[in-house]
Coordinates of C-alpha atoms in Angstrom, one line a residue:
M918 CA -0.1 0.0 -0.3
P919 CA 1.6 3.5 -0.9
T920 CA 2.6 5.8 1.5
S921 CA 1.0 9.5 2.3
L922 CA 4.4 10.7 0.4
A923 CA 4.2 8.2 -2.3
I924 CA 0.5 9.6 -3.3
Q925 CA 1.6 13.1 -2.9
E926 CA 4.9 12.7 -5.2
L927 CA 2.5 10.7 -7.1
R928 CA 0.0 13.8 -7.4
V929 CA 2.7 16.4 -8.1
S930 CA 4.6 14.0 -11.2
Q931 CA 0.7 14.2 -12.5
L932 CA 0.3 18.5 -12.3
V933 CA 3.5 18.5 -13.7
A934 CA 2.6 16.4 -16.8
L935 CA -0.3 19.3 -16.3
F936 CA 1.5 22.0 -16.7
P937 CA 4.8 21.9 -18.3
G938 CA 7.6 23.3 -16.7
G939 CA 5.8 24.1 -13.3
D940 CA 7.5 24.4 -9.8
P941 CA 6.7 21.5 -7.9
G942 CA 7.2 22.6 -4.4
Y943 CA 4.3 25.3 -6.0
F944 CA 2.3 22.3 -6.3
R945 CA 3.1 20.3 -2.9
S946 CA 1.4 24.0 -0.9
C947 CA -1.2 23.8 -3.1
L948 CA -1.7 19.8 -2.4
A949 CA -2.3 20.9 1.3
Y950 CA -5.7 22.7 0.7
Y951 CA -7.6 19.8 -0.7
E952 CA -8.5 16.6 0.4
T953 CA -10.3 15.1 -2.1
D954 CA -9.9 15.0 -5.8
H955 CA -6.3 17.9 -5.4
V956 CA -5.5 17.3 -8.7
Q957 CA -8.7 17.9 -10.4
R958 CA -9.4 21.1 -8.5
I959 CA -5.8 22.5 -8.7
A960 CA -5.6 22.2 -12.3
E961 CA -9.4 24.1 -12.3
K962 CA -8.4 26.7 -10.1
I963 CA -4.8 27.8 -12.0
L964 CA -6.9 27.2 -15.3
A965 CA -9.3 29.8 -13.8
N966 CA -6.6 32.4 -13.0
G967 CA -5.5 32.2 -16.5
G968 CA -2.8 29.3 -16.5
N969 CA -0.2 31.3 -15.0
Y970 CA 1.6 29.6 -12.5
P971 CA 5.0 29.1 -11.1
M972 CA 7.7 28.3 -14.1
V973 CA 10.8 26.7 -12.8
Q974 CA 13.9 25.1 -14.8
T975 CA 13.6 21.5 -15.2
N976 CA 17.1 20.9 -15.7
Y977 CA 18.5 22.9 -12.8
T978 CA 18.1 20.8 -8.8
D979 CA 16.6 23.0 -6.0
I980 CA 19.5 24.3 -5.1
Q981 CA 20.4 25.5 -8.2
Q982 CA 17.2 27.1 -7.9
M983 CA 17.5 28.4 -4.9
N984 CA 20.8 30.4 -6.3
Y985 CA 19.7 31.6 -9.4
A986 CA 17.3 33.7 -7.2
L987 CA 19.3 34.9 -4.7
R988 CA 21.3 36.6 -8.0
V989 CA 18.5 37.9 -8.9
L990 CA 17.4 39.0 -5.8
A991 CA 20.4 40.2 -4.9
T992 CA 22.3 41.7 -8.3
E993 CA 18.6 42.6 -10.1
L994 CA 15.6 43.5 -7.4
F995 CA 17.4 44.0 -4.2
P996 CA 21.1 45.4 -4.8
D997 CA 22.2 47.3 -2.1
C998 CA 20.5 44.8 0.3
H999 CA 22.6 42.5 2.7
I1000 CA 23.0 39.5 0.5
A1001 CA 22.4 37.2 4.2
Y1002 CA 19.4 38.7 4.7
L1003 CA 18.0 38.0 1.5
R1004 CA 19.7 34.4 1.8
E1005 CA 17.9 34.2 5.4
Q1006 CA 15.0 35.1 3.4
L1007 CA 15.3 32.8 0.7
L1008 CA 15.7 29.6 2.8
Q1009 CA 12.2 30.2 4.5
Y1010 CA 9.7 29.4 1.1
D1011 CA 10.0 26.4 -0.5
H1012 CA 8.6 27.8 -3.9
S1013 CA 7.8 30.9 -5.8
H1014 CA 11.2 32.0 -4.2
I1015 CA 11.4 35.8 -6.1
E1016 CA 8.4 36.8 -5.6
Q1017 CA 8.2 35.4 -2.1
V1018 CA 11.3 36.9 -0.5
T1019 CA 10.3 40.2 -3.1
E1020 CA 7.4 40.9 -0.3
A1021 CA 8.7 40.0 3.0
V1022 CA 11.7 42.4 1.9
V1023 CA 9.6 45.6 0.7
A1024 CA 7.3 44.5 3.8
V1025 CA 10.4 44.9 5.8
P1026 CA 13.5 46.8 4.6
G1027 CA 17.2 44.9 5.1
P1028 CA 20.0 45.8 6.7
E1029 CA 22.5 47.9 3.5
R1030 CA 25.3 46.4 2.0
L1031 CA 29.0 47.8 1.3
T1032 CA 29.2 46.4 -2.6
W1033 CA 26.5 47.2 -4.2
G1034 CA 24.6 45.4 -7.4
K1035 CA 28.0 42.6 -6.7
I1036 CA 27.1 38.4 -5.9
D1037 CA 30.4 36.4 -4.6
R1038 CA 30.4 32.7 -5.0
S1039 CA 31.0 32.8 -1.5
D1040 CA 27.2 34.1 -0.8
F1041 CA 25.7 31.2 -2.6
I1042 CA 23.5 28.2 -1.0
R1043 CA 25.5 25.4 -0.8
D1044 CA 24.4 22.0 -0.4
E1045 CA 25.1 19.0 1.1
T1046 CA 27.7 17.3 -0.2
Y1047 CA 29.8 20.2 -0.5
K1048 CA 28.8 20.6 3.3
A1049 CA 30.2 17.2 3.9
D1050 CA 33.2 17.3 1.5
A1051 CA 34.4 20.4 2.9
L1052 CA 34.8 19.3 6.5
A1053 CA 36.0 15.8 5.9
Q1054 CA 38.9 17.8 3.2
L1055 CA 39.6 20.5 6.5
T1056 CA 39.9 17.8 9.2
L1057 CA 43.0 16.3 6.4
D1058 CA 43.9 19.7 6.1
Y1059 CA 43.6 20.5 9.7
P1060 CA 43.6 17.6 11.5
Q1061 CA 45.3 19.1 14.6
I1062 CA 41.6 21.4 14.8
W1063 CA 38.4 19.6 16.3
K1064 CA 35.8 18.7 14.5
S1065 CA 33.5 20.8 15.8
S1066 CA 35.3 23.7 15.7
L1067 CA 35.9 23.1 12.1
R1068 CA 32.1 22.5 11.6
A1069 CA 31.7 26.6 13.6
V1070 CA 34.3 28.0 11.2
L1071 CA 32.6 26.7 7.8
A1072 CA 29.0 27.6 9.6
E1073 CA 30.2 31.3 9.8
N1074 CA 31.6 32.2 6.7
N1075 CA 28.3 29.9 4.2
W1076 CA 29.9 26.7 4.5
D1077 CA 32.9 28.0 1.9
Y1078 CA 36.1 26.1 2.1
L1079 CA 38.0 28.6 0.6
N1080 CA 36.8 31.7 3.3
S1081 CA 37.1 28.9 6.1
H1082 CA 40.0 27.6 5.1
A1083 CA 42.3 31.3 5.5
Q1084 CA 40.4 32.2 8.7
L1085 CA 41.8 29.2 10.3
A1086 CA 45.1 30.3 8.2
D1087 CA 45.5 33.5 9.8
M1088 CA 44.4 31.3 12.6
G1089 CA 48.0 30.1 12.5
S1090 CA 47.3 26.0 12.6
G1091 CA 45.2 25.9 15.3
G1092 CA 46.8 28.2 17.3
F1093 CA 44.8 28.0 20.9
W1094 CA 43.1 25.4 19.2
N1095 CA 46.5 23.4 18.8
S1096 CA 47.6 24.1 22.2
I1097 CA 45.4 22.4 23.7
R1098 CA 44.9 19.7 21.8
N1099 CA 48.7 18.7 22.0
F1100 CA 48.4 19.2 26.2
F1101 CA 45.3 16.4 26.5
L1102 CA 46.8 13.9 23.5
H1103 CA 50.7 14.5 25.3
W1104 CA 48.9 14.3 29.3
T1105 CA 45.6 11.6 28.7
F1106 CA 45.4 10.2 25.7
S1107 CA 47.4 6.5 26.0
R1108 CA 49.6 5.2 23.3
R1109 CA 46.7 3.0 22.3
G1110 CA 44.9 6.3 21.9
S1111 CA 47.3 7.9 19.9
T1112 CA 47.7 4.9 17.5
S1113 CA 43.4 4.5 17.0
S1114 CA 43.5 8.6 16.2
S1115 CA 46.3 8.6 13.9
S1116 CA 45.3 5.4 11.8
S1117 CA 41.8 6.7 11.7
S1118 CA 43.6 9.9 11.2
S1119 CA 45.7 7.6 7.7
S1120 CA 42.3 6.5 6.5
S1121 CA 40.2 9.6 6.2
E1122 CA 42.6 10.4 3.9
T1123 CA 41.5 7.8 1.4
H1124 CA 37.6 10.2 1.2
E1125 CA 37.3 11.1 -2.7
L1126 CA 35.5 13.9 -3.6
S1127 CA 32.2 13.8 -5.4
D1128 CA 31.6 17.7 -5.4
P1129 CA 32.8 19.2 -8.4
D1130 CA 32.9 22.8 -6.9
L1131 CA 34.7 22.0 -3.7
I1132 CA 37.5 19.9 -6.5
D1133 CA 37.6 23.4 -8.4
E1134 CA 38.1 25.2 -5.1
I1135 CA 40.4 22.9 -3.8
S1136 CA 42.1 23.7 -7.7
Q1137 CA 42.2 27.6 -7.0
L1138 CA 43.8 27.3 -3.2
W1139 CA 46.9 25.2 -5.0
R1140 CA 47.6 27.9 -7.2
R1141 CA 47.5 30.3 -4.9
K1142 CA 49.8 28.2 -3.5
A1143 CA 52.0 27.9 -6.4
E1144 CA 52.1 31.9 -6.9
A1145 CA 52.8 32.5 -3.2
Q1146 CA 55.6 30.5 -4.0
S1147 CA 56.7 32.0 -7.3
G1148 CA 57.1 34.7 -6.1
E1149 CA 58.8 34.1 -2.8
D1150 CA 61.8 32.1 -5.3
E1151 CA 61.4 35.5 -7.2
K1152 CA 62.4 37.5 -4.3
M1153 CA 65.4 34.9 -3.7
A1154 CA 66.2 35.1 -6.7
H1155 CA 66.8 38.5 -7.2
Q1156 CA 68.6 39.0 -3.7
I1157 CA 71.4 36.6 -4.4
N1158 CA 71.4 38.0 -8.1
E1159 CA 72.4 41.4 -6.6
A1160 CA 74.2 40.2 -4.6
E1161 CA 76.7 39.1 -6.6
Y1162 CA 76.5 42.4 -9.2
T1163 CA 77.6 43.3 -5.6
V1164 CA 80.9 41.0 -5.1
C1165 CA 81.7 42.1 -8.7
E1166 CA 81.1 45.7 -8.9
Q1167 CA 78.8 45.7 -11.9
L1168 CA 75.9 47.3 -10.2
I1169 CA 74.5 50.5 -12.6
T1170 CA 73.7 53.8 -11.3
C1171 CA 70.4 55.2 -11.5
L1172 CA 70.4 58.4 -13.1
C1173 CA 67.6 60.0 -10.9
C1174 CA 68.5 59.6 -7.8
Y1175 CA 72.0 58.2 -8.3
G1176 CA 71.8 54.8 -6.3
D1177 CA 72.9 52.0 -7.9
Y1178 CA 71.2 48.8 -8.7
T1179 CA 70.7 45.8 -11.3
F1180 CA 70.6 45.8 -14.2
E1181 CA 66.6 44.1 -13.5
Q1182 CA 65.8 46.8 -11.0
L1183 CA 66.2 49.4 -13.7
A1184 CA 64.5 50.5 -17.0
F1185 CA 65.4 52.2 -19.9
C1186 CA 64.0 54.9 -22.5
S1187 CA 63.3 53.7 -25.8
E1188 CA 67.0 55.2 -26.9
G1189 CA 68.6 52.8 -24.7
D1190 CA 70.9 55.1 -23.3
H1191 CA 69.6 56.5 -19.6
A1192 CA 68.4 54.1 -16.8
F1193 CA 66.3 54.9 -14.2
C1194 CA 64.8 52.6 -11.2
H1195 CA 61.6 51.3 -10.7
S1196 CA 61.0 53.6 -8.0
C1197 CA 62.3 56.4 -9.2
I1198 CA 59.8 56.0 -12.0
R1199 CA 56.6 55.3 -10.2
R1200 CA 57.2 58.3 -7.3
F1201 CA 57.9 60.4 -11.2
I1202 CA 54.0 59.3 -12.6
T1203 CA 52.4 58.9 -9.4
E1204 CA 53.5 63.1 -9.2
G1205 CA 52.5 63.3 -12.6
L1206 CA 49.4 61.8 -12.4
F1207 CA 48.1 63.0 -9.2
G1208 CA 50.1 65.9 -7.9
Q1209 CA 51.2 68.7 -10.8
G1210 CA 48.9 66.5 -12.4
A1211 CA 51.8 67.4 -15.9
L1212 CA 51.0 63.7 -17.6
R1213 CA 47.1 63.7 -16.9
G1214 CA 45.9 62.0 -20.4
A1215 CA 49.7 62.2 -22.1
A1216 CA 50.0 59.8 -24.7
R1217 CA 53.6 59.6 -24.7
I1218 CA 55.6 60.5 -20.8
G1219 CA 59.2 61.8 -22.7
C1220 CA 62.3 61.1 -20.8
I1221 CA 62.8 62.7 -17.1
S1222 CA 67.1 62.8 -17.6
F1223 CA 68.5 66.0 -17.8
S1224 CA 70.6 65.4 -20.7
G1225 CA 67.8 66.7 -23.8
C1226 CA 66.7 63.1 -24.4
R1227 CA 64.2 62.8 -27.4
G1228 CA 63.2 59.5 -26.4
C1229 CA 60.7 57.9 -24.5
L1230 CA 59.1 56.0 -21.7
P1231 CA 57.5 52.7 -23.6
P1232 CA 53.9 51.8 -22.5
R1233 CA 55.6 48.0 -22.2
M1234 CA 57.3 49.4 -19.5
L1235 CA 55.4 51.1 -17.8
Q1236 CA 52.8 48.9 -17.5
H1237 CA 55.6 46.1 -16.4
V1238 CA 57.4 48.6 -13.6
L1239 CA 54.3 50.1 -12.3
P1240 CA 51.3 48.9 -9.9
Q1241 CA 48.2 47.5 -11.4
D1242 CA 46.2 50.3 -9.8
L1243 CA 48.6 53.0 -11.1
W1244 CA 49.0 52.1 -14.6
M1245 CA 45.0 51.4 -14.3
A1246 CA 45.3 55.2 -13.4
Y1247 CA 47.3 56.6 -16.1
E1248 CA 45.3 54.8 -18.8
T1249 CA 42.4 56.2 -18.0
S1250 CA 43.2 59.8 -17.5
V1251 CA 44.7 58.9 -21.4
F1252 CA 41.4 57.4 -22.6
E1253 CA 39.0 60.4 -20.5
E1254 CA 41.4 62.9 -22.7
N1255 CA 40.3 61.1 -26.2
L1256 CA 37.1 61.0 -25.4
K1257 CA 36.8 64.4 -25.0
Q1258 CA 37.9 65.1 -28.7
T1259 CA 36.0 62.8 -29.8
P1260 CA 32.8 64.1 -31.7
G1261 CA 29.1 63.7 -30.9
S1262 CA 27.3 62.9 -28.0
I1263 CA 29.1 61.3 -24.8
V1264 CA 27.2 57.9 -22.1
Q1265 CA 29.7 57.9 -19.4
C1266 CA 28.8 55.5 -16.1
A1267 CA 28.3 57.1 -12.9
G1268 CA 30.7 55.1 -11.5
C1269 CA 34.1 54.4 -13.7
S1270 CA 35.4 56.2 -16.8
Y1271 CA 34.0 53.6 -18.8
S1272 CA 31.8 55.7 -22.0
E1273 CA 30.0 55.2 -24.9
I1274 CA 28.8 57.6 -28.3
D1275 CA 25.8 58.0 -28.4
E1276 CA 24.7 56.9 -31.7
S1277 CA 20.9 57.5 -31.4
T1278 CA 20.9 61.2 -31.8
R1279 CA 22.9 64.6 -33.4
P1280 CA 24.3 66.8 -31.0
F1281 CA 22.5 69.5 -29.8
A1282 CA 24.9 71.5 -31.2
E1283 CA 24.1 70.9 -34.5
A1284 CA 20.6 70.4 -33.9
L1285 CA 20.8 74.1 -33.0
E1286 CA 22.0 75.1 -36.6
R1287 CA 19.6 72.8 -38.4
V1288 CA 16.5 75.1 -36.8
E1289 CA 18.3 78.9 -35.7
P1290 CA 17.6 78.9 -40.5
L1291 CA 14.4 77.8 -39.7
L1292 CA 13.1 79.8 -36.7
R1293 CA 15.3 83.5 -38.5
I1294 CA 12.8 82.8 -41.8
T1295 CA 10.0 82.9 -39.3
R1296 CA 10.7 85.7 -37.5
W1297 CA 11.4 87.7 -40.3
M1298 CA 8.3 86.7 -42.6
M1299 CA 6.2 88.1 -39.3
V1300 CA 8.2 90.8 -39.2
V1301 CA 7.1 91.2 -43.1
A1302 CA 3.8 90.2 -42.3
T1303 CA 3.1 93.2 -39.6
I1304 CA 4.3 95.2 -42.5
V1305 CA 1.8 94.9 -44.7
F1306 CA -1.2 94.7 -42.9
S1307 CA -0.2 98.3 -41.1
F1308 CA -1.5 99.8 -44.7
F1309 CA -4.7 97.3 -44.5
D1310 CA -5.7 96.5 -41.2
L1311 CA -4.6 98.5 -37.9
P1312 CA -6.2 97.2 -35.2
F1313 CA -5.3 93.8 -37.1
A1314 CA -1.3 94.9 -37.0
F1315 CA -1.4 95.8 -33.3
V1316 CA -2.6 92.4 -32.8
I1317 CA 0.4 90.8 -34.8
A1318 CA 3.0 93.1 -32.9
L1319 CA 1.7 92.5 -29.9
H1320 CA 2.5 87.9 -30.8
C1321 CA 6.1 89.3 -31.8
F1322 CA 6.9 91.0 -28.8
V1323 CA 5.2 88.5 -26.5
L1324 CA 7.6 85.9 -29.3
S1325 CA 10.9 87.7 -28.0
Q1326 CA 10.5 87.2 -24.5
W1327 CA 9.7 83.3 -25.0
D1328 CA 12.8 81.7 -24.0
L1329 CA 13.0 79.2 -26.6
R1330 CA 16.9 77.8 -26.3
R1331 CA 15.3 76.9 -22.9
D1332 CA 12.4 74.9 -24.5
L1333 CA 14.5 73.1 -27.1
Q1334 CA 17.0 71.7 -24.6
T1335 CA 14.0 70.4 -22.7
V1336 CA 12.2 68.8 -26.1
Y1337 CA 16.1 67.2 -26.9
D1338 CA 16.7 65.6 -23.8
R1339 CA 12.9 64.6 -24.2
I1340 CA 13.7 62.6 -27.4
V1341 CA 17.0 61.4 -26.3
R1342 CA 15.8 59.9 -23.2
E1343 CA 13.1 58.5 -25.6
R1344 CA 15.8 57.0 -28.2
R1345 CA 18.6 55.9 -25.7
G1346 CA 16.2 55.1 -22.6
N1347 CA 16.5 56.0 -18.7
A1348 CA 19.4 54.3 -17.7
F1349 CA 22.9 53.4 -18.7
Q1350 CA 24.7 49.8 -17.8
C1351 CA 28.4 50.6 -18.1
R1352 CA 29.6 47.0 -19.5
N1353 CA 33.0 47.2 -17.0
P1354 CA 33.2 43.7 -15.4
A1355 CA 35.0 45.9 -12.1
C1356 CA 31.7 48.2 -12.1
N1357 CA 28.6 47.5 -14.0
K1358 CA 26.6 49.9 -12.3
L1359 CA 23.5 51.7 -13.3
T1360 CA 23.5 54.6 -14.3
C1361 CA 20.6 57.4 -14.2
L1362 CA 20.8 59.4 -17.7
Q1363 CA 19.0 62.2 -16.7
C1364 CA 20.8 62.8 -12.7
M1365 CA 24.0 61.2 -14.0
R1366 CA 24.0 59.2 -10.4
T1367 CA 24.0 55.9 -9.7
I1368 CA 20.9 53.6 -10.0
R1369 CA 20.3 52.0 -5.9
G1370 CA 17.3 50.0 -6.1
L1371 CA 13.8 52.5 -6.3
H1372 CA 15.0 55.3 -8.0
K1373 CA 13.8 59.3 -8.2
C1374 CA 16.5 61.4 -9.6
W1375 CA 17.2 64.9 -7.5
E1376 CA 15.2 63.2 -4.6
K1377 CA 17.5 64.4 -2.0
E1378 CA 17.9 68.1 -3.8
Q1379 CA 13.5 68.3 -4.1
D1380 CA 13.2 66.6 -0.7
G1381 CA 15.5 69.6 0.8
L1382 CA 13.9 72.2 -1.0
R1383 CA 10.4 71.2 -0.7
L1384 CA 10.5 70.5 2.7
Y1385 CA 11.7 74.3 3.3
V1386 CA 8.6 75.3 1.1
E1387 CA 6.7 73.5 2.6
K1388 CA 7.6 74.9 6.3
A1389 CA 6.9 78.8 4.4
M1390 CA 3.4 77.6 3.4
A1391 CA 2.7 77.0 6.6
D1392 CA 3.7 79.9 8.4
A1393 CA 2.1 82.2 6.6
V1394 CA -1.1 81.1 7.9
K1395 CA 0.3 80.3 11.7
R1396 CA 0.3 83.0 14.0
T1397 CA 3.1 82.3 16.6
C1398 CA 3.3 84.2 20.2
P1399 CA 6.5 85.8 20.8
M1400 CA 6.8 85.0 24.6
C1401 CA 6.0 81.1 24.4
N1402 CA 6.2 80.8 20.6
L1403 CA 3.0 78.5 20.8
S1404 CA 2.1 78.6 17.0
F1405 CA -2.2 78.3 16.4
Q1406 CA -4.0 78.7 13.3
K1407 CA -7.6 80.1 13.2
S1408 CA -10.4 78.3 11.2
D1409 CA -13.4 81.5 11.3
G1410 CA -14.2 85.0 13.9
C1411 CA -12.3 87.6 14.8
N1412 CA -8.5 87.3 15.2
K1413 CA -8.3 88.1 18.8
I1414 CA -6.8 84.6 20.8
V1415 CA -5.5 84.6 23.9
C1416 CA -2.4 81.7 24.1
R1417 CA -1.7 80.3 28.1
C1418 CA 1.2 83.4 28.1
E1419 CA -2.0 85.4 27.3
S1420 CA 1.0 87.9 25.6
Y1421 CA -0.4 87.6 22.4
S1422 CA -2.3 90.8 22.5
H1423 CA -1.2 92.7 19.3
F1424 CA -4.9 93.7 18.2
C1425 CA -6.2 97.2 17.3
D1426 CA -9.5 98.3 20.2
H1427 CA -9.9 102.0 19.1
F1428 CA -13.1 102.9 17.0
R1429 CA -12.9 104.2 13.0
D1430 CA -15.5 107.1 12.1
V1431 CA -14.9 105.0 8.5
P1432 CA -15.0 101.2 8.7
G1433 CA -11.8 99.3 7.4
A1434 CA -9.7 102.1 7.3
P1435 CA -6.8 102.7 8.8
C1436 CA -6.1 103.3 12.3
D1437 CA -4.6 107.1 13.1
K1438 CA -3.3 105.5 16.4
C1439 CA -1.4 103.1 17.1
K1440 CA 0.3 100.6 14.2
K1441 CA -1.1 97.1 15.8
C1442 CA -3.2 94.3 12.9
D1443 CA -6.5 94.7 12.9
L1444 CA -8.9 92.7 15.2
Y1445 CA -11.9 92.0 12.7
K1446 CA -9.6 92.2 9.2
T1447 CA -8.7 89.2 7.3
D1448 CA -6.2 88.7 4.9
P1449 CA -6.7 85.5 1.7
E1450 CA -4.5 83.0 2.9
D1451 CA -5.1 81.5 -0.6
E1452 CA -2.4 84.3 -1.9
A1453 CA -0.4 84.8 1.3
V1454 CA 0.6 80.9 0.9
Q1455 CA 1.9 81.8 -3.0
K1456 CA 3.2 84.5 -2.1
A1457 CA 5.3 82.4 1.2
A1458 CA 6.2 79.5 -1.4
A1459 CA 7.7 82.1 -4.0
R1460 CA 9.5 83.3 -1.7
A1461 CA 10.9 80.4 0.0
R1462 CA 12.0 79.0 -3.4
K1463 CA 14.2 81.9 -3.6
E1464 CA 15.7 81.9 -0.9
Y1465 CA 16.7 78.3 -0.9
L1466 CA 17.6 78.0 -4.7
H1467 CA 19.9 81.4 -4.0
N1468 CA 21.7 80.0 -0.5
H1469 CA 22.1 76.2 -2.7
P1470 CA 23.7 77.1 -5.7
D1471 CA 24.5 73.6 -6.0
V1472 CA 20.9 72.5 -5.7
A1473 CA 19.7 74.9 -8.7
I1474 CA 21.8 73.7 -11.0
Q1475 CA 21.5 70.0 -10.0
V1476 CA 17.2 70.6 -10.3
P1477 CA 16.6 71.3 -13.4
Q1478 CA 14.0 73.5 -14.5
T1479 CA 11.9 71.0 -16.3
T1480 CA 11.7 69.2 -13.8
R1481 CA 8.0 71.4 -11.6
M1482 CA 7.7 71.2 -8.4
V1483 CA 3.9 71.1 -7.5
I1484 CA 3.3 72.4 -4.1
G1485 CA 0.1 72.5 -2.8
P1486 CA -3.5 72.7 -5.3
L1487 CA -2.6 74.6 -8.8
S1488 CA -5.1 77.9 -9.3
A1489 CA -7.1 78.1 -12.4
L1490 CA -4.1 80.5 -14.1
E1491 CA -1.3 77.9 -13.5
K1492 CA -2.9 75.0 -14.9
F1493 CA -3.4 77.1 -17.9
D1494 CA 0.3 78.4 -17.7
L1495 CA 1.2 74.0 -17.1
W1496 CA -1.2 73.5 -20.3
R1497 CA -0.1 75.9 -22.9
E1498 CA 3.3 74.8 -22.4
E1499 CA 3.4 71.3 -22.2
S1500 CA 1.7 72.0 -26.2
I1501 CA 4.6 74.0 -27.1
L1502 CA 6.9 71.2 -25.8
W1503 CA 5.0 68.7 -27.9
V1504 CA 4.6 70.4 -30.6
L1505 CA 8.5 71.7 -30.8
Q1506 CA 9.4 68.0 -30.0
Y1507 CA 7.3 66.3 -33.7
G1508 CA 9.0 69.6 -35.3
I1509 CA 12.6 68.7 -34.1
Q1510 CA 12.1 65.1 -33.8
L1511 CA 13.0 64.8 -37.8
M1512 CA 16.3 67.0 -37.6
V1513 CA 18.1 65.3 -34.6

């Protein structure tokens, strides 16, 4: 008689056959909601939902499916969320990992991480085979450490073999653990126990690894050890070589610092007449790039001797002598200098110097040159029309002249720039993907900042401006006592309000012959006169916006004029002005789209 687990797996296989590519974990969770006719009722439910159901890669294992979901979550959906938090959330669900983790992280955001948008191989989820092989291999590598301690180190490093091996190596082959274990081995264990321990250790050396990822990591570890040993051998060879040069008195003098070095420690100019040590060349390039800046963008670096040599420092020699970061900084400066001389629009990553030439649209200056003749002809035609109609119909000529005056006050260049930016965004998109493997960041093409998760252009600048203007608008309708700083707002009635300290009493109580006339006995506020609040609020908002942009010129540059910030309700005149502006931009956009 088949067990309940076998019956459940049979039903899951039937559902997978009915819905190819479906997630078995999703089907298992659906089976728990029904008591009879499981397959039929689940199939009807899926068809009622339009035939939509979670799908998985059929050639992936469960661990591979979870690692794929973790990669999508960590690099695309939540590139600024800590990977450990995403991995913890991922392990809580049996199916639909991306959807369920997304809902959980949106509801409760996780901690941020420093390495934005990147995921390392050590961050992925490991299967049980890898964990067992990693523990067995570390037991062979560090036999003096207890297995429970090895298991704790592995758990601390997400069961990654390379990171765990490096951590144990930094501890000094066991360190304190080694001393304690040797103490007990010497004083407590008998010879028989030691023999059995050594025999078990030797028998464990026959353990065969079956996980391909762990085998590859062990190969990487051996390559690292070989490279480290090669570096030590090279260092020893240089020391022996320098000693032989010194004994034979064959050391060569550097023409910059006048120190004595071996031939391998020197670099020569392209003419081969002047020798310089590697330290002098590094200091010279560092000063030229980050000090005075004379070498920034220099495609040819001349010989640094004082004899007027016409040679140069060959790029191949510089690449061999300079450290990797210094050589990359020099290449970046040359690339940026050549980029400035490239005609056309350039799209650059906000995180590095990676750039691409934008061939989707012509440059704005070139497009403006095409539009200028048409605008000049239009202005002359309007002037001619005004002169002609002035002889026949004077009122109509006055209307045309007024229209020409309005057009002369029109900032056409700003609107053309706005329209050009819209066309560029339609053709090029709103984001730029960096193809530099070391960067691989996403740049917003509107504010030229790195996109991290849910992005909003000029968010900080607009928030500061918005809060300042909103505070000014609120203060415009509030009254504050100068003594106790109590703020209040009148809803109806007269202006007389008594605060808790009874100091807010600056209203005029004198009798007036003409109601509404100013008082001739004092300059206090009117008791019953009320200024329109809407007008006061709008004036306060305009004044606050002007003050904020004046005190923060960087914000005025970063927040474009085309970004309309709406604070408070729009009046009918503002709505009409907004409609007029959008209509003009719409006409210009469809007219200029053919020219760029």
